[in-house]
PDB file of C-alpha atoms in Angstrom:
ATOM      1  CA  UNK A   1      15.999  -2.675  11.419  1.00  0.00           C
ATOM      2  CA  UNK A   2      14.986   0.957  10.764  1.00  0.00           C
ATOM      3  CA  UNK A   3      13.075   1.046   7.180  1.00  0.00           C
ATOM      4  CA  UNK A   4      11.743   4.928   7.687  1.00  0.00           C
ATOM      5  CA  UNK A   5      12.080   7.783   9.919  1.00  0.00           C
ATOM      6  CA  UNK A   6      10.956  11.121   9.694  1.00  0.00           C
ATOM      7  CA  UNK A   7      12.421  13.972  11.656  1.00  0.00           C
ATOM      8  CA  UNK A   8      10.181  16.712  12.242  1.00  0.00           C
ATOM      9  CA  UNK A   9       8.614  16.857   9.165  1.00  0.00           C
ATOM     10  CA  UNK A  10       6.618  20.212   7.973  1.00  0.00           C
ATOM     11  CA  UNK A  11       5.266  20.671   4.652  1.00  0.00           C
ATOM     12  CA  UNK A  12       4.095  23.747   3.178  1.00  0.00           C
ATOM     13  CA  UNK A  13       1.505  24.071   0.084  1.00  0.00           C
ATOM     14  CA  UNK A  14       1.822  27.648  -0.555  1.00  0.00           C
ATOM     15  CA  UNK A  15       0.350  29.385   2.892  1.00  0.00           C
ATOM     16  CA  UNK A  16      -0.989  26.534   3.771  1.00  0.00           C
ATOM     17  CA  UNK A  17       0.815  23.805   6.380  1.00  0.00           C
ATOM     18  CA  UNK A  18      -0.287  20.385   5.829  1.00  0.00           C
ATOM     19  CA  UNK A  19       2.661  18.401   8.174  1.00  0.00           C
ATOM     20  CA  UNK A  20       3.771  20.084  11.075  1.00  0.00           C
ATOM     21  CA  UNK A  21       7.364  18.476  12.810  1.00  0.00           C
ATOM     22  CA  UNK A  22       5.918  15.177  12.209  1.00  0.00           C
ATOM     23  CA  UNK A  23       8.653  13.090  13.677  1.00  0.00           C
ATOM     24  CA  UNK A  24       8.206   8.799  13.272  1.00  0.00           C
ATOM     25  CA  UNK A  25      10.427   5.549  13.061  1.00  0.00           C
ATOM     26  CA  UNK A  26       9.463   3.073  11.387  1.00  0.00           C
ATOM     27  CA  UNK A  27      11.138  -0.561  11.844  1.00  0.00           C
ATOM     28  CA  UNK A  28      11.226  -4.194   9.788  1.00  0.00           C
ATOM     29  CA  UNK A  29       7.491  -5.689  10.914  1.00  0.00           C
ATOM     30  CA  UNK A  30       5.810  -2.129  12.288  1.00  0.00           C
ATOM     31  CA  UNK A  31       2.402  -2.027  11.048  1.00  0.00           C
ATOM     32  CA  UNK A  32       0.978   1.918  11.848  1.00  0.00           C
ATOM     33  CA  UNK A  33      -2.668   2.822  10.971  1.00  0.00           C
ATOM     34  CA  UNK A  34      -2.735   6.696  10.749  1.00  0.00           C
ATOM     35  CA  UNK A  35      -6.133   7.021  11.407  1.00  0.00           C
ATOM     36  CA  UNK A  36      -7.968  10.947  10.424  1.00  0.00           C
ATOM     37  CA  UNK A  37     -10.743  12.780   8.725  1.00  0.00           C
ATOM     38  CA  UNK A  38     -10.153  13.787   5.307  1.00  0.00           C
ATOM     39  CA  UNK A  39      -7.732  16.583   4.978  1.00  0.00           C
ATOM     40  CA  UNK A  40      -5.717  16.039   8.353  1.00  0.00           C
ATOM     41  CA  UNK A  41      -2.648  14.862   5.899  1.00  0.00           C
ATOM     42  CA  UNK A  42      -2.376  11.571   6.073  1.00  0.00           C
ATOM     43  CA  UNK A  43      -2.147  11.085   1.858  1.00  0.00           C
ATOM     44  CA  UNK A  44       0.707  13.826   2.105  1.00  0.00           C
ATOM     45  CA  UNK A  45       2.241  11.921   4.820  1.00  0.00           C
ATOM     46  CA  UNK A  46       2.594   8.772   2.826  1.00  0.00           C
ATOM     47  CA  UNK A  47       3.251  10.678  -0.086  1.00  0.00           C
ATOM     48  CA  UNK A  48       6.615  11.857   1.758  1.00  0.00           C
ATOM     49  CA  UNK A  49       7.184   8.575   3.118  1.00  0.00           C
ATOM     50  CA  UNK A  50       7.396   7.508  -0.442  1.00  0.00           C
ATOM     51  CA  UNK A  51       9.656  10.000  -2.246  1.00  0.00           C
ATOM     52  CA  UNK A  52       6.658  11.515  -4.048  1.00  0.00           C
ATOM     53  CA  UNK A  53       6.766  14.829  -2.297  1.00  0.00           C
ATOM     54  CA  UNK A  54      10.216  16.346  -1.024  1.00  0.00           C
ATOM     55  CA  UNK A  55       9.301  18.454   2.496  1.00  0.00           C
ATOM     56  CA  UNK A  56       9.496  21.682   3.133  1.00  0.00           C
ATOM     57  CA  UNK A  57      11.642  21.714   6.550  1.00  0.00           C
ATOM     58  CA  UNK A  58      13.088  18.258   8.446  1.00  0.00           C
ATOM     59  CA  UNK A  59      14.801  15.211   7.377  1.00  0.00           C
ATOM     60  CA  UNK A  60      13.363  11.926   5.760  1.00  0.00           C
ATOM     61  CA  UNK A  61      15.122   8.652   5.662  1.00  0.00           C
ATOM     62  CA  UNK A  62      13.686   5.925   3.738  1.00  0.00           C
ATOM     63  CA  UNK A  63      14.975   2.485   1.538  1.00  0.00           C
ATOM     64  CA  UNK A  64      15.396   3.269  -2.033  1.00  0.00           C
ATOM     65  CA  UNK A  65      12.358   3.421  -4.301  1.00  0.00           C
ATOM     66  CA  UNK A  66      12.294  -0.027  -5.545  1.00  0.00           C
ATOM     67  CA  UNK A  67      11.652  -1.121  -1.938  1.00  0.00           C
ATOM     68  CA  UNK A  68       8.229   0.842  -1.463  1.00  0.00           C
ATOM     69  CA  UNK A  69       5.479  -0.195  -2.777  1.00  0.00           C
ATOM     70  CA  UNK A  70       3.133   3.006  -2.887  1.00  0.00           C
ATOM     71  CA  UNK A  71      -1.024   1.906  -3.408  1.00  0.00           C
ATOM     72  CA  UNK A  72      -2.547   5.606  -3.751  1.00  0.00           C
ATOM     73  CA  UNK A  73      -6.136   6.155  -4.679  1.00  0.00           C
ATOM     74  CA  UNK A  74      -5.636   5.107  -8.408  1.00  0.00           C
ATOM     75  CA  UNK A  75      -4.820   1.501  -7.540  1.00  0.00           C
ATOM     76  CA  UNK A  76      -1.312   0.992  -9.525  1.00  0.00           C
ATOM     77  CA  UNK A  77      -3.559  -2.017 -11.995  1.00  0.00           C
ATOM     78  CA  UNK A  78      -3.709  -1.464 -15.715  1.00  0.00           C
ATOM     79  CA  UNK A  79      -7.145  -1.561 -17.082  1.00  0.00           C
ATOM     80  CA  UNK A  80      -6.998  -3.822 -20.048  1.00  0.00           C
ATOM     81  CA  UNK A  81      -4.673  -6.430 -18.630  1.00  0.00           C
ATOM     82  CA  UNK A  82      -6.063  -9.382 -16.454  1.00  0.00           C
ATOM     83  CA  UNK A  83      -5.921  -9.727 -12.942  1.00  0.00           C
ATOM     84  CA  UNK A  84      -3.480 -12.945 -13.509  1.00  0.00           C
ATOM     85  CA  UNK A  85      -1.946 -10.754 -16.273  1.00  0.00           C
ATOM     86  CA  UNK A  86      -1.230  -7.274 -13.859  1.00  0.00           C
ATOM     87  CA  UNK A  87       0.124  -9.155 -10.916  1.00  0.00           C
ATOM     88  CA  UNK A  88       2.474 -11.664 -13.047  1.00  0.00           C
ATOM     89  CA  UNK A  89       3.814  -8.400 -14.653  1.00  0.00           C
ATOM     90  CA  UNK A  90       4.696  -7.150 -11.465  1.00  0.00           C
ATOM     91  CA  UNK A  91       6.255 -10.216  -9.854  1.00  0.00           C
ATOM     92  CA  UNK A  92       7.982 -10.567 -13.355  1.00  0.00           C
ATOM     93  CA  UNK A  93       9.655  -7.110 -13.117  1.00  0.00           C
ATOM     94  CA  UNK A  94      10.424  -7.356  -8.932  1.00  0.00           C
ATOM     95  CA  UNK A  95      12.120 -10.860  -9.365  1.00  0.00           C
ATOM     96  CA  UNK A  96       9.175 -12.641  -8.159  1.00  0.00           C
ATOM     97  CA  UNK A  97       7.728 -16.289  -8.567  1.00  0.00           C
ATOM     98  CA  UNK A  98       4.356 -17.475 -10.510  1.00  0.00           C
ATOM     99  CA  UNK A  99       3.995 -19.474  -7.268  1.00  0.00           C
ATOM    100  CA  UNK A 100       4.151 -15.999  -5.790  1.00  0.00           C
ATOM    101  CA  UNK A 101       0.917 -14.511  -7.636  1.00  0.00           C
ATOM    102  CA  UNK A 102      -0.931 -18.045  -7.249  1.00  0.00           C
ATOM    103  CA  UNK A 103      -0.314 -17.500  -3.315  1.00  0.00           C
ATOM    104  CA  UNK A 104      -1.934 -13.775  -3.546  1.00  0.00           C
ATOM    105  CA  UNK A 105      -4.678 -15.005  -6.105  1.00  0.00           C
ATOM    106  CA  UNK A 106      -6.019 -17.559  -3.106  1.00  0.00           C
ATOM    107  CA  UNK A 107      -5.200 -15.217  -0.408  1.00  0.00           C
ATOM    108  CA  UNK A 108      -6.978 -12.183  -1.759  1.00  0.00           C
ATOM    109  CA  UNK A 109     -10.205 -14.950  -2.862  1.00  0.00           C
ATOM    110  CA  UNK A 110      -9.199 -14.117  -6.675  1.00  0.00           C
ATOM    111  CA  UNK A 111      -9.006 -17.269  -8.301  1.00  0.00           C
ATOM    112  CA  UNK A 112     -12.055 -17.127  -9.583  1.00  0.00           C
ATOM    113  CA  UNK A 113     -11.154 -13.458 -11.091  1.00  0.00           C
ATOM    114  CA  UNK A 114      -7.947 -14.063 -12.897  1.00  0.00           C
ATOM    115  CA  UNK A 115      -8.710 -13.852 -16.678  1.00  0.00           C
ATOM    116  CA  UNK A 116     -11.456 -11.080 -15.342  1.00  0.00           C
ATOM    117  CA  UNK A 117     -10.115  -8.021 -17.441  1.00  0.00           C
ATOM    118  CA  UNK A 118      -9.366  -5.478 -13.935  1.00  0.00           C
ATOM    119  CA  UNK A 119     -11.670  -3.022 -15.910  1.00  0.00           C
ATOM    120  CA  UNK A 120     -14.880  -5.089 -15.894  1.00  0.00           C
ATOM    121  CA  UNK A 121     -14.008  -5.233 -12.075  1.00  0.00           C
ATOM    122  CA  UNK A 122     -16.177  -3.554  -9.219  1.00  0.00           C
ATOM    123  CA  UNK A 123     -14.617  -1.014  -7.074  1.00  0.00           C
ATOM    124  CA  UNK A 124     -14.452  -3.440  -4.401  1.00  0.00           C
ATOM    125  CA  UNK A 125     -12.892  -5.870  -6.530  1.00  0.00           C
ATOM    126  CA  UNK A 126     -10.397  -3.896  -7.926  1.00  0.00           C
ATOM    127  CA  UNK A 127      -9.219  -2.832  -4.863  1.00  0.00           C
ATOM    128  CA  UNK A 128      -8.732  -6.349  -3.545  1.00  0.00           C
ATOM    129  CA  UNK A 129      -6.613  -6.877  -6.760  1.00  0.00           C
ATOM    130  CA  UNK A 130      -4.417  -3.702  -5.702  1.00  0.00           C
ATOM    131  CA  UNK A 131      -3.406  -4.933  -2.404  1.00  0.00           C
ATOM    132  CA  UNK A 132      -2.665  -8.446  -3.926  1.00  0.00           C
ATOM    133  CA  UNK A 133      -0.483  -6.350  -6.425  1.00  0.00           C
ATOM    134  CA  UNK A 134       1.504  -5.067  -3.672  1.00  0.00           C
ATOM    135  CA  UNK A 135       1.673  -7.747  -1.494  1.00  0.00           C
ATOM    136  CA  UNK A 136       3.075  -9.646  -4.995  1.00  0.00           C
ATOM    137  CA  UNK A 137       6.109  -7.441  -5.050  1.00  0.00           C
ATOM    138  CA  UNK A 138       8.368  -8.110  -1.876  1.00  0.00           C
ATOM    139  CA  UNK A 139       8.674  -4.822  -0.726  1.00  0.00           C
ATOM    140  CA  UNK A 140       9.972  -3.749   2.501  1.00  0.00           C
ATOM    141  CA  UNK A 141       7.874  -0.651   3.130  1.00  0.00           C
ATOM    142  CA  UNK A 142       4.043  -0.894   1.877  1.00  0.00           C
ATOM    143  CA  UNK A 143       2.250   2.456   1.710  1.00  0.00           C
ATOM    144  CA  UNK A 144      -1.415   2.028   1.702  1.00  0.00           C
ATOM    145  CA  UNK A 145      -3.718   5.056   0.805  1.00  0.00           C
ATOM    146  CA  UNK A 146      -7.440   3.688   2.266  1.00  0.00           C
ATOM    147  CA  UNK A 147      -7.018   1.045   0.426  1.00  0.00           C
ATOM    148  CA  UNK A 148     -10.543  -0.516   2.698  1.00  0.00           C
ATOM    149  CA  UNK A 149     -12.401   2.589   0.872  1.00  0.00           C
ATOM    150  CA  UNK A 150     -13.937   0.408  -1.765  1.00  0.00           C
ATOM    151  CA  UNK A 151     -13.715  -2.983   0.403  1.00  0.00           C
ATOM    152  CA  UNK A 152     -16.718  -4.687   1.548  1.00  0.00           C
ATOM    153  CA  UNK A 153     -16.582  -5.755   5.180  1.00  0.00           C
ATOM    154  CA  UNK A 154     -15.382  -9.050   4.663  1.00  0.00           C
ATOM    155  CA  UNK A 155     -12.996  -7.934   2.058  1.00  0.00           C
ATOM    156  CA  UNK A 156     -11.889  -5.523   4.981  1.00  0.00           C
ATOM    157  CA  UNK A 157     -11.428  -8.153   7.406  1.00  0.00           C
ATOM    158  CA  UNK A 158      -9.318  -9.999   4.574  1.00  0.00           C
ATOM    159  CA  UNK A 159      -7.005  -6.899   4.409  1.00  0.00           C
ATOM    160  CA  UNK A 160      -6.540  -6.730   8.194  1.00  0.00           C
ATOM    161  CA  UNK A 161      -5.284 -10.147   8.990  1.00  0.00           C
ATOM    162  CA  UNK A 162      -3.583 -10.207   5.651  1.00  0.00           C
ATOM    163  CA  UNK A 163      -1.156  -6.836   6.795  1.00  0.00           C
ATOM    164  CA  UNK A 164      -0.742  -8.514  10.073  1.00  0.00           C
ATOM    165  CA  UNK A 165       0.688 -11.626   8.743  1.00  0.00           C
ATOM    166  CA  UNK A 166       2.783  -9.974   6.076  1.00  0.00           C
ATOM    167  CA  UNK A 167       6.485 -11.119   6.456  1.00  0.00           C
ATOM    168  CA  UNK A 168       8.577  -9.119   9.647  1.00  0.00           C
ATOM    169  CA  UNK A 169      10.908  -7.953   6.902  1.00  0.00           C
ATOM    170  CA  UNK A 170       8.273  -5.890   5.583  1.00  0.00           C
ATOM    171  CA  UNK A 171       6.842  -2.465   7.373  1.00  0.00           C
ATOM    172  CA  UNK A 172       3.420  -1.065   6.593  1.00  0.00           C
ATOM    173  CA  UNK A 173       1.854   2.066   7.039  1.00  0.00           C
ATOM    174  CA  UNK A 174      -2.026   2.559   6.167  1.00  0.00           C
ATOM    175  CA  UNK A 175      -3.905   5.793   6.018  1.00  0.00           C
ATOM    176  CA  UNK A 176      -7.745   5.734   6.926  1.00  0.00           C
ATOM    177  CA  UNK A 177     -10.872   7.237   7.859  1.00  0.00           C
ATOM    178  CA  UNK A 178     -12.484   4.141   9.226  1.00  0.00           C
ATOM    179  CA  UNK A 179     -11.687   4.286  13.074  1.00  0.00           C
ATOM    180  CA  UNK A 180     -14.005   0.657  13.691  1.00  0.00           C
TER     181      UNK A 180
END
């Protein structure tokens, strides 16, 4: 099942080009890495992917909003809620279970977090609690901006095997740096 497609896909900021006929499908369990330095466009591609930024030339076909979950650099969490507190919330407003969030609390290794206020959280830590958020809401497209930035290696590992093992239904495309 096709989730997203882009059809040569060119963006223009001003003078500047930052897509050029960027053409990709996207299908129910695809997992793409888009792998660059910083700058080559890969925020602005997911950006597009997500409705955020209309394109300058091409065509973009994607599920409605409320089926793309977009983690960008800010993270999505709110500050003075609790880690248990942010991703109930979420599963609350996308029709999800507590069962859900206690499944993503022992995935992510968060139990021991969840009445942890996400602003007393490391980096690292909030991060972890971002991609739980997402993973929480039963989307069918996940858009990842680095979300391994702030990740420790093992926390990196965590978010590997976790996007490979993400339900088929669901298509995920992650933006990063890292190429180990």
């Amino acid at each position: 099942t096709l989730v997203c497609a882009l059809e040569r896909v060119s963006l223009y900021v001003g003078v500047h080009r930052t897509l050029r006929d960027v053409s990709l499908e996207v299908k129910a369990g695809d997992r793409f890495f888009l792998v660059g330095a910083n700058g080559a466009g890969k925020s602005t591609l997911l950006r597009v992917c997500a409705g955020l930024v209309a394109p300058s030339h091409g065509r973009v076909a994607r599920p409605s909003a409320h089926q793309i979950g977009y983690l960008g650099h800010g993270g999505g969490l709110s500050l003075a809620l609790t880690v248990f507190e942010n991703l109930k919330l979420l599963a609350q407003l996308r029709g999800r279970t507590l069962q859900e969030v206690k499944e993503q609390l022992e995935v992510w290794r968060l139990d021991h977090l969840k009445h942890r206020l996400v602003g007393e959280l490391s980096a690292g830590q909030r991060a972890r609690v971002s991609v739980a958020h997402l993973c929480t809401g039963g989307y069918r497209l996940l858009l990842l901006d680095e979300p391994s930035s702030a990740l420790d290696v093992e926390s990196v590992a965590m978010l590997e095997e976790r996007l490979l093992t993400l339900p088929s239904s669901m298509a995920v495309i992650m933006a990063t740096h890292d190429t180990k």
